Tab-separated table of C-alpha atoms and ligand atoms in Angstrom:
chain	number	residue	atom	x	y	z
A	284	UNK	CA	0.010	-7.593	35.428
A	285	UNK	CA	1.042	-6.482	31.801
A	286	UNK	CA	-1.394	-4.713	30.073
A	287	UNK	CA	-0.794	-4.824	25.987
A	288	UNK	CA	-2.227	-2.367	23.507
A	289	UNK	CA	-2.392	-4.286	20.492
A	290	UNK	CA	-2.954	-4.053	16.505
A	291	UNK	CA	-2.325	-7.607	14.697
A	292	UNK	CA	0.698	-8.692	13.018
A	293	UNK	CA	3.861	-6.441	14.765
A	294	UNK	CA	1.713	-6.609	18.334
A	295	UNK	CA	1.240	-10.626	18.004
A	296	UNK	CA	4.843	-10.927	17.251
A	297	UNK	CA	6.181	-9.207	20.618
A	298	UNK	CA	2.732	-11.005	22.396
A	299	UNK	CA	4.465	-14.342	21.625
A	300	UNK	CA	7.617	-13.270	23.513
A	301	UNK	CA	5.713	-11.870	26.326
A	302	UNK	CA	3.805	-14.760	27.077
A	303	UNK	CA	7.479	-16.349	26.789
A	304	UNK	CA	9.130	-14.022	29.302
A	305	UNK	CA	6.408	-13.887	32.064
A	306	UNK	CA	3.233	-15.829	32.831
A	307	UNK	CA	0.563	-15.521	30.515
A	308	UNK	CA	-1.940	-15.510	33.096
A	309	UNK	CA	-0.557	-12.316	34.101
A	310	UNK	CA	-1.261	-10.592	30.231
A	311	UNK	CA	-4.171	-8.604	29.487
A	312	UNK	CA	-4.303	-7.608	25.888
A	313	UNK	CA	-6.659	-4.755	24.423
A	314	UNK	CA	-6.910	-5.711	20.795
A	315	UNK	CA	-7.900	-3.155	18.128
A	316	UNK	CA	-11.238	-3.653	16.572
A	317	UNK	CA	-11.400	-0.981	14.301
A	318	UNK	CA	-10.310	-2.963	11.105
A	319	UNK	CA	-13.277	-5.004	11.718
A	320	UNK	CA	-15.517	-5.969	9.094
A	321	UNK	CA	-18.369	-7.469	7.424
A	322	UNK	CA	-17.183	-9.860	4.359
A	323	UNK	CA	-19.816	-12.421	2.909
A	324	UNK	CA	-22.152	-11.208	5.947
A	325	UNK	CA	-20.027	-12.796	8.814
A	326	UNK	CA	-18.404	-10.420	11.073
A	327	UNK	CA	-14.521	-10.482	10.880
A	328	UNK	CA	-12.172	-9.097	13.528
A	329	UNK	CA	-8.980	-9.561	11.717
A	330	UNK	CA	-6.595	-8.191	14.745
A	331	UNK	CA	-7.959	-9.979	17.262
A	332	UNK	CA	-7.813	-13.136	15.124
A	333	UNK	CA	-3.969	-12.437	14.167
A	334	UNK	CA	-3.233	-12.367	18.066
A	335	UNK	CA	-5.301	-15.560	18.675
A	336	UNK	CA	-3.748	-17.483	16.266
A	337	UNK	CA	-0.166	-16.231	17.239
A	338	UNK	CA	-0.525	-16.883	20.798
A	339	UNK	CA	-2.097	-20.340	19.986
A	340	UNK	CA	0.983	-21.162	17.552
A	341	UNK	CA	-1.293	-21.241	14.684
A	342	UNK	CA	-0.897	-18.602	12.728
A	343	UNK	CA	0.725	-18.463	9.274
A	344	UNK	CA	4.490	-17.547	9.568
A	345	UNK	CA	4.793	-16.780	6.141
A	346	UNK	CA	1.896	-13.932	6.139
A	347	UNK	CA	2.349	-13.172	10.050
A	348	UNK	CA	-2.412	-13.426	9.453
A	349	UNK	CA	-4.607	-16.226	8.854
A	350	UNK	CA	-4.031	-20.328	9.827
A	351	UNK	CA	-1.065	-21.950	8.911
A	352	UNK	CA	-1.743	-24.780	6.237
A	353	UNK	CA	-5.352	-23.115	5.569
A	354	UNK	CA	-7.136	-23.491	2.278
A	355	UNK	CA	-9.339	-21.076	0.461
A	356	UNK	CA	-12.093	-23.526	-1.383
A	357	UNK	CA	-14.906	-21.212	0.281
A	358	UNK	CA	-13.657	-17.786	-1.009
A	359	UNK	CA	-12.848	-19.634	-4.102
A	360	UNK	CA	-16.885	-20.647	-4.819
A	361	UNK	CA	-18.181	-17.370	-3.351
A	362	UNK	CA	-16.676	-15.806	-6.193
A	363	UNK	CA	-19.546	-17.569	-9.059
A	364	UNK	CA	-22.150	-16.038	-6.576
A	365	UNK	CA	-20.400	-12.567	-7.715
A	366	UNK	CA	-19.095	-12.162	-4.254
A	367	UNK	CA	-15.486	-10.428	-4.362
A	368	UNK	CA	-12.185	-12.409	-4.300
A	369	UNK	CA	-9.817	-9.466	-3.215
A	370	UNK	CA	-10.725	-10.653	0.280
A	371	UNK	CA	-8.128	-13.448	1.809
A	372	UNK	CA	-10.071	-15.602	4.090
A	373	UNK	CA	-9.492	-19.018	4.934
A	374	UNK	CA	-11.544	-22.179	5.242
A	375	UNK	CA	-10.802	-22.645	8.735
A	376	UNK	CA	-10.347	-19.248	8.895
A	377	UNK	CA	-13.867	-18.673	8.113
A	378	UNK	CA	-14.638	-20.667	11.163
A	379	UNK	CA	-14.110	-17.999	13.247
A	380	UNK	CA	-16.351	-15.618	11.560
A	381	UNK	CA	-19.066	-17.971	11.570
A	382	UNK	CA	-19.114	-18.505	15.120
A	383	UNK	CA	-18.277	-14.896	15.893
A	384	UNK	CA	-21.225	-13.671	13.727
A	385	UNK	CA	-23.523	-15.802	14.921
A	386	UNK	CA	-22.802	-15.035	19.111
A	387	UNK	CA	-23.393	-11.338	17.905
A	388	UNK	CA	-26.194	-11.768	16.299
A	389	UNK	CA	-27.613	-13.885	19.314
A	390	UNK	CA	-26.474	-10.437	21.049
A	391	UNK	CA	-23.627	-11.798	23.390
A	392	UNK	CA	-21.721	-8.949	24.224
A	393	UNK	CA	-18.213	-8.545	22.126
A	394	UNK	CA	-16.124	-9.177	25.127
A	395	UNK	CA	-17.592	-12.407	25.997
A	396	UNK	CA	-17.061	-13.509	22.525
A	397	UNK	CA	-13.575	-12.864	22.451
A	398	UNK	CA	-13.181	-14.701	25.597
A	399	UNK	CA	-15.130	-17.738	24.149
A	400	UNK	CA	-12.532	-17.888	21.378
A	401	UNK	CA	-9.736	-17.306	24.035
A	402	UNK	CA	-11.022	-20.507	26.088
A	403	UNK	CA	-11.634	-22.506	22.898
A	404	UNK	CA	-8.133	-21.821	21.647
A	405	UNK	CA	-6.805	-22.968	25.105
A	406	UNK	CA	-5.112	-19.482	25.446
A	407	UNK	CA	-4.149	-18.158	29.188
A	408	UNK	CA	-3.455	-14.583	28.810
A	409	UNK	CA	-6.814	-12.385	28.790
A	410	UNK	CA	-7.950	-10.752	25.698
A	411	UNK	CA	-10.319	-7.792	25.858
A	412	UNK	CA	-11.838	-5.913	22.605
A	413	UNK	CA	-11.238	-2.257	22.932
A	414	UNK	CA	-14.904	-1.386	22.739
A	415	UNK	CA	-18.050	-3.976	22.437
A	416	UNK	CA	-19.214	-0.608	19.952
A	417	UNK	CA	-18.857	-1.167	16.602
A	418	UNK	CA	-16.390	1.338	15.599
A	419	UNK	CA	-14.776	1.237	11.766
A	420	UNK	CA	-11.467	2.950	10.710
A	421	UNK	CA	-12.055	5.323	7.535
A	422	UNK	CA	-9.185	6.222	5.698
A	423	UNK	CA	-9.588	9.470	4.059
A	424	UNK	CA	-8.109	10.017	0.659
A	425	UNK	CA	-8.385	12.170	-2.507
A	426	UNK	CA	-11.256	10.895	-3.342
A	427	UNK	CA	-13.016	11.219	-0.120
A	428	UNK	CA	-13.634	8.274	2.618
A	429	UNK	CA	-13.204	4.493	2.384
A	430	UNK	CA	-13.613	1.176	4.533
A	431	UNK	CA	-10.250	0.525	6.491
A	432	UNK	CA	-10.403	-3.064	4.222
A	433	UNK	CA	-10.771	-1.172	1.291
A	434	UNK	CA	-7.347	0.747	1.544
A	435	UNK	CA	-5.403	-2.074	3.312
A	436	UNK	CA	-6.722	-5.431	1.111
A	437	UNK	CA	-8.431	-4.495	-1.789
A	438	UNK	CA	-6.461	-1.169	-3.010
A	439	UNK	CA	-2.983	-2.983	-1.444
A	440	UNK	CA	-2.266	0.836	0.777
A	441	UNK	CA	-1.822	2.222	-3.249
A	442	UNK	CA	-3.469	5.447	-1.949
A	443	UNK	CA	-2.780	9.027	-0.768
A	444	UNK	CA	-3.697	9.091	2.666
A	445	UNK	CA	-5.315	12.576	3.803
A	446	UNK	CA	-6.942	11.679	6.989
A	447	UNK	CA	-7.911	8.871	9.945
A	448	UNK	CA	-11.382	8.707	11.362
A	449	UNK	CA	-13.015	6.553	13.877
A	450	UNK	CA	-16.561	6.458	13.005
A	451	UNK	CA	-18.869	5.204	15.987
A	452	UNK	CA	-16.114	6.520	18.180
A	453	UNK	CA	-17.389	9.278	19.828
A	454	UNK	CA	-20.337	7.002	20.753
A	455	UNK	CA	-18.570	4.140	22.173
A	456	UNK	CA	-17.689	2.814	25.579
A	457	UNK	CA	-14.543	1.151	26.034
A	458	UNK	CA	-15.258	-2.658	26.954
A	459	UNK	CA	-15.352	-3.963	30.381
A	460	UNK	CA	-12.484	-4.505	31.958
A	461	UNK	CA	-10.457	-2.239	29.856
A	462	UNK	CA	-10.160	0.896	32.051
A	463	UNK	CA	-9.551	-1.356	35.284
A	464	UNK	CA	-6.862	-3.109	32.918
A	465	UNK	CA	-5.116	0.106	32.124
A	466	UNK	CA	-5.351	1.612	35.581
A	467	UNK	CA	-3.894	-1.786	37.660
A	468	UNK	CA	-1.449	-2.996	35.597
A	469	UNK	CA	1.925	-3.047	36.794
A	470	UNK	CA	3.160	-2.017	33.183
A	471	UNK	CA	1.000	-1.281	30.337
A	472	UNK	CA	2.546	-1.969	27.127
A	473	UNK	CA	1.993	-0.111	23.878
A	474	UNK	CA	3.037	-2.728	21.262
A	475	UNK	CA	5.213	-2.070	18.130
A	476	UNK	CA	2.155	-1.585	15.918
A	477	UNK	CA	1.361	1.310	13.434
A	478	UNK	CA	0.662	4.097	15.393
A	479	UNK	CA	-2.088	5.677	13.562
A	480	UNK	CA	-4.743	2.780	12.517
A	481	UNK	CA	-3.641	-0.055	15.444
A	482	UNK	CA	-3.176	1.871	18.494
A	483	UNK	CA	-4.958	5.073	17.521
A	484	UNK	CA	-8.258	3.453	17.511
A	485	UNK	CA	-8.191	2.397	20.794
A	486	UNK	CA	-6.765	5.534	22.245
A	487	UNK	CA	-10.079	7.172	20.462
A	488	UNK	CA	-12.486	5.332	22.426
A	489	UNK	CA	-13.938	7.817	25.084
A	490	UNK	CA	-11.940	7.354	28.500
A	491	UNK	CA	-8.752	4.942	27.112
A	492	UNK	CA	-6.277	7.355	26.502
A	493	UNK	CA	-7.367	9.192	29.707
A	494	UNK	CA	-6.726	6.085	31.547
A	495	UNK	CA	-3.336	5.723	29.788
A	496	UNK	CA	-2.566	9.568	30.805
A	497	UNK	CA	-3.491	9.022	34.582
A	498	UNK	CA	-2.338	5.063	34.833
A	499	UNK	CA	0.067	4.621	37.750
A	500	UNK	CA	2.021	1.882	35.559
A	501	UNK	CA	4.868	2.067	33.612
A	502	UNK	CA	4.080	2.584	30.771
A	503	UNK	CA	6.388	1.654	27.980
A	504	UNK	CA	5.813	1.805	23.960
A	505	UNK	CA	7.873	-0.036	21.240
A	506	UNK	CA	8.916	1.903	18.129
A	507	UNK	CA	7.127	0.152	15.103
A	508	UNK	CA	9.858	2.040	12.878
A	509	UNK	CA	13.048	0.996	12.580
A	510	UNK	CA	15.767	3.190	10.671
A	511	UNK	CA	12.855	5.072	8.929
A	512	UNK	CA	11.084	2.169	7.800
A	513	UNK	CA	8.516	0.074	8.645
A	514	UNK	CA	9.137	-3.795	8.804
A	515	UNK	CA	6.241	-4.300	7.310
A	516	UNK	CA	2.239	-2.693	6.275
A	517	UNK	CA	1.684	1.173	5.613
A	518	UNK	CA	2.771	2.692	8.724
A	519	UNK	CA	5.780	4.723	7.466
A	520	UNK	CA	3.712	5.942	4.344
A	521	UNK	CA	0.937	6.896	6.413
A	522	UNK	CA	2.838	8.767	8.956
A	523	UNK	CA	4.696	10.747	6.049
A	524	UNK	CA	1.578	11.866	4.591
A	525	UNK	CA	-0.286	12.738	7.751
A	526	UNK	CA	2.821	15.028	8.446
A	527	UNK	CA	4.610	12.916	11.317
A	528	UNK	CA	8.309	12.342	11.380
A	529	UNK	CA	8.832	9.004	9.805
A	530	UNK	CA	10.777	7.568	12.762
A	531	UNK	CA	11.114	6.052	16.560
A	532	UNK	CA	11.317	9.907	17.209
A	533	UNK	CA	8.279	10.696	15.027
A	534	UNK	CA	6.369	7.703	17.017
A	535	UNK	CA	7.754	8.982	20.072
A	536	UNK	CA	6.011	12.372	20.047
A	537	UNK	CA	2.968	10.506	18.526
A	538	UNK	CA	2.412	9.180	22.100
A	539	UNK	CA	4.072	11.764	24.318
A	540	UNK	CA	2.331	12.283	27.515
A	541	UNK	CA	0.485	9.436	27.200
A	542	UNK	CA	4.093	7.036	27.725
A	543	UNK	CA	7.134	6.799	30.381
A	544	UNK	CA	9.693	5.129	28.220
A	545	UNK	CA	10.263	4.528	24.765
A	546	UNK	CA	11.837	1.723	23.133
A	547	UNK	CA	13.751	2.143	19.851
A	548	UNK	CA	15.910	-0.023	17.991
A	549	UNK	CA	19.516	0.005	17.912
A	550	UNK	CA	19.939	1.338	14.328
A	551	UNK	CA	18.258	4.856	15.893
A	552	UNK	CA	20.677	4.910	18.907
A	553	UNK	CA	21.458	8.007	17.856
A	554	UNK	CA	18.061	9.106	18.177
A	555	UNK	CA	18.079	8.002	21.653
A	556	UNK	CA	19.363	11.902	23.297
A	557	UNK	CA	16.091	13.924	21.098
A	558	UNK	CA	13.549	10.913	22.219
A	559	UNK	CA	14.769	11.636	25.890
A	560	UNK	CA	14.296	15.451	25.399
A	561	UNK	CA	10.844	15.042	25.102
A	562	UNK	CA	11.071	14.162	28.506
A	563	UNK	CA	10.764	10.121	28.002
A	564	UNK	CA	13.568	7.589	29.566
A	565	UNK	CA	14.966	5.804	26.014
A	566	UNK	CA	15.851	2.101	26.316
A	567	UNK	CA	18.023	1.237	22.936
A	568	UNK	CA	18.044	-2.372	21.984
A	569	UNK	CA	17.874	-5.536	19.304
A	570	UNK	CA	13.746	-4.505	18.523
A	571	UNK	CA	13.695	-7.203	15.149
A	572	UNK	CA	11.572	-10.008	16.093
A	573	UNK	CA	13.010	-12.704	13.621
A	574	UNK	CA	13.113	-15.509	15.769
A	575	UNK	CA	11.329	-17.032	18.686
A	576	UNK	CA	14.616	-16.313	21.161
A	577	UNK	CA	14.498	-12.527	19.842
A	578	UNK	CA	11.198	-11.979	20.313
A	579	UNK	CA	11.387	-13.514	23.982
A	580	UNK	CA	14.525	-11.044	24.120
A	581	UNK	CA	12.921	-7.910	23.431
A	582	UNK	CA	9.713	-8.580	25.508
A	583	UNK	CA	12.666	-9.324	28.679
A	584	UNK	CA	13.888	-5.739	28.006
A	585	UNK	CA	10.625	-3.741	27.971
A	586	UNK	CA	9.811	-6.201	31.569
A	587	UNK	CA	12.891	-4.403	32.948
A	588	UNK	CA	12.506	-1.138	32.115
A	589	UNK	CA	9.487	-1.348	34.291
A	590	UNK	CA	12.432	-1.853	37.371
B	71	GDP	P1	-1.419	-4.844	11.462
B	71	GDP	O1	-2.673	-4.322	12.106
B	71	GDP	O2	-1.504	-6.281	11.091
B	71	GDP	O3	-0.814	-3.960	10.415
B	71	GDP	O4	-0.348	-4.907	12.613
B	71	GDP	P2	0.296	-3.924	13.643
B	71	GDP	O5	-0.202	-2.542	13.533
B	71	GDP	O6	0.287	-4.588	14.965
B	71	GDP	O7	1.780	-4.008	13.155
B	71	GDP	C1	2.293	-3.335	12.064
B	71	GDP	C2	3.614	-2.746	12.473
B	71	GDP	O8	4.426	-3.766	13.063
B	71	GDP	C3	4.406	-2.233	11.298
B	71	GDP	O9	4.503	-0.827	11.391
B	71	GDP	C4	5.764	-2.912	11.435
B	71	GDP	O10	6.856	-2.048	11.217
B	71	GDP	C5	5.763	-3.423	12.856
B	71	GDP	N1	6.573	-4.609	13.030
B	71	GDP	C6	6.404	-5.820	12.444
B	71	GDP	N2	7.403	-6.653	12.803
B	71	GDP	C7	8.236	-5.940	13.635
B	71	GDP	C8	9.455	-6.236	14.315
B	71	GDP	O11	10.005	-7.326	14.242
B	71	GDP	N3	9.993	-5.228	15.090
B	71	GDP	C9	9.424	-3.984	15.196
B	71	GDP	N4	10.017	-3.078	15.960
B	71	GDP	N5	8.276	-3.674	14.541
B	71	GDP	C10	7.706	-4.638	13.772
């Protein structure tokens, strides 16, 4: 079993070459609900969408979020009701939300929702929420805190970043499933998302990253930094200004002790002797997912490092 730690848009990239390279039925992925939020009432869960939509072959390739083809008629005529535009949510999209908002409210547990959606996109790889808490990213900037949304969407990243926090956090459980999913795997998989708003919101929620610390698996992560940049989002920004290394090293020591083996790209080979210093085995390889054969590629490599 292959246990995936996963933000949206780099994580559903290397999920669609996973489910290439091995049997889906044998992924579990723990999808990052912290950049969930409430737009026009309904209950959005933007990376766990992203990694629906890639695994079902829906998503847009052009954006790497949303529906391919989709329309935006319904954000469109929200707007003479004074509701925001800055907001990018489909028509069909919005489907989602509506469906997800209204299970909640019904008070189905998170979990079971996702796995609703799952089964109704025909998906066979196993999706768990990090938490059925609600827990919301704040980034923290000169001005004091805003919505995770708020930085990313509406203010484009355009915005010194002083500080994370995971409000509701310290409160939450992880989901079921999640610990038993991190302790059995055969390798658990940290996927090449940013760091510090993807994967460090699940590795807040009480007892995940101590059941990443104590996991018998391998446990391999994939450098979301390539040659000191990001391919794409705020990563490398946010990493500068929160004092990290901007690189595959800098992500390395982000998740030492918590990893067995790090993968970095080949434009950092020469990165590959410090990464191993911190006591980590370095695998060096192709890590730009720009086709469907590369990304199968890459998620083949990080399968054998497990051997
Ligand atoms: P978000 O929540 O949608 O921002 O998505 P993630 O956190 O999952 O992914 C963002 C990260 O994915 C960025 O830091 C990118 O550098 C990384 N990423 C995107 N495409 C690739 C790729 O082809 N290769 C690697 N190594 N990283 C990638």
């Amino acid at each position: 079993m292959y246990t995936v730690l996963a933000g949206g848009v780099g994580a559903s990239r290397f999920l669609q070459g996973l489910v290439q390279a091995t049997d889906p039925g044998a992924v579990t992925v723990i999808s990052n609900t912290g950049d969930d939020v409430t737009m026009f009432g309904l209950h959005v869960s933007p990376d766990t969408d992203i990694v629906i939509y890639a695994l079902a072959g829906a998503v847009n390739p052009e954006t790497g979020w949303g529906l391919a083809g989709d329309t935006f008629a319904v954000v469109d005529q929200l707007q003479r009701f004074g509701y925001p535009r800055w907001f990018n949510l489909g028509d069909r999209d919005l489907a989602m939300a509506v469906h997800r908002t209204r299970l909640l409210h019904e008070g189905v547990p998170m979990h079971d929702v996702v796995a609703g959606l799952v089964e109704a996109w025909g998906l066979r790889c196993r999706i768990l929420p990090m938490s059925n808490d609600p827990i919301a990213t704040r980034i923290l900037g000169p001005e004091g805190e805003i919505a995770f949304q708020d930085y990313m969407v509406r203010l484009r990243t355009e915005l010194e970043v002083t500080g994370v926090d995971f409000a509701g956090a310290a409160a939450a459980k992880p989901a079921p499933g999640v610990l038993e999913a991190l302790r059995d795997a055969r390798m658990v998989i940290l996927a090449p998302s940013n760091p510090l708003v993807s994967i460090g919101p699940i590795l807040a929620v009480p007892g995940i990253r101590e059941a990443l610390a104590t996991s018998p698996a391998t446990r391999v992560a994939i450098s979301p930094i390539i040659a000191g940049e990001v391919v794409k989002g705020p990563a490398a920004k946010m990493m500068r200004s929160l004092g990290h290394e901007v690189s595959a090293l800098g992500v390395a020591r982000i998740y030492q002790g918590l990893i067995d083996v790090m993968v970095i790209d080949e434009q950092d080979r020469a990165l590959a002797p410090a990464v191993e210093q911190l006591g980590l085995r370095c695998v060096v390889t192709d890590t730009i997912m720009s086709s469907a054969e590369k990304k199968s590629a890459l998620a083949a490599t990080v399968i054998a490092a497990a051997r």
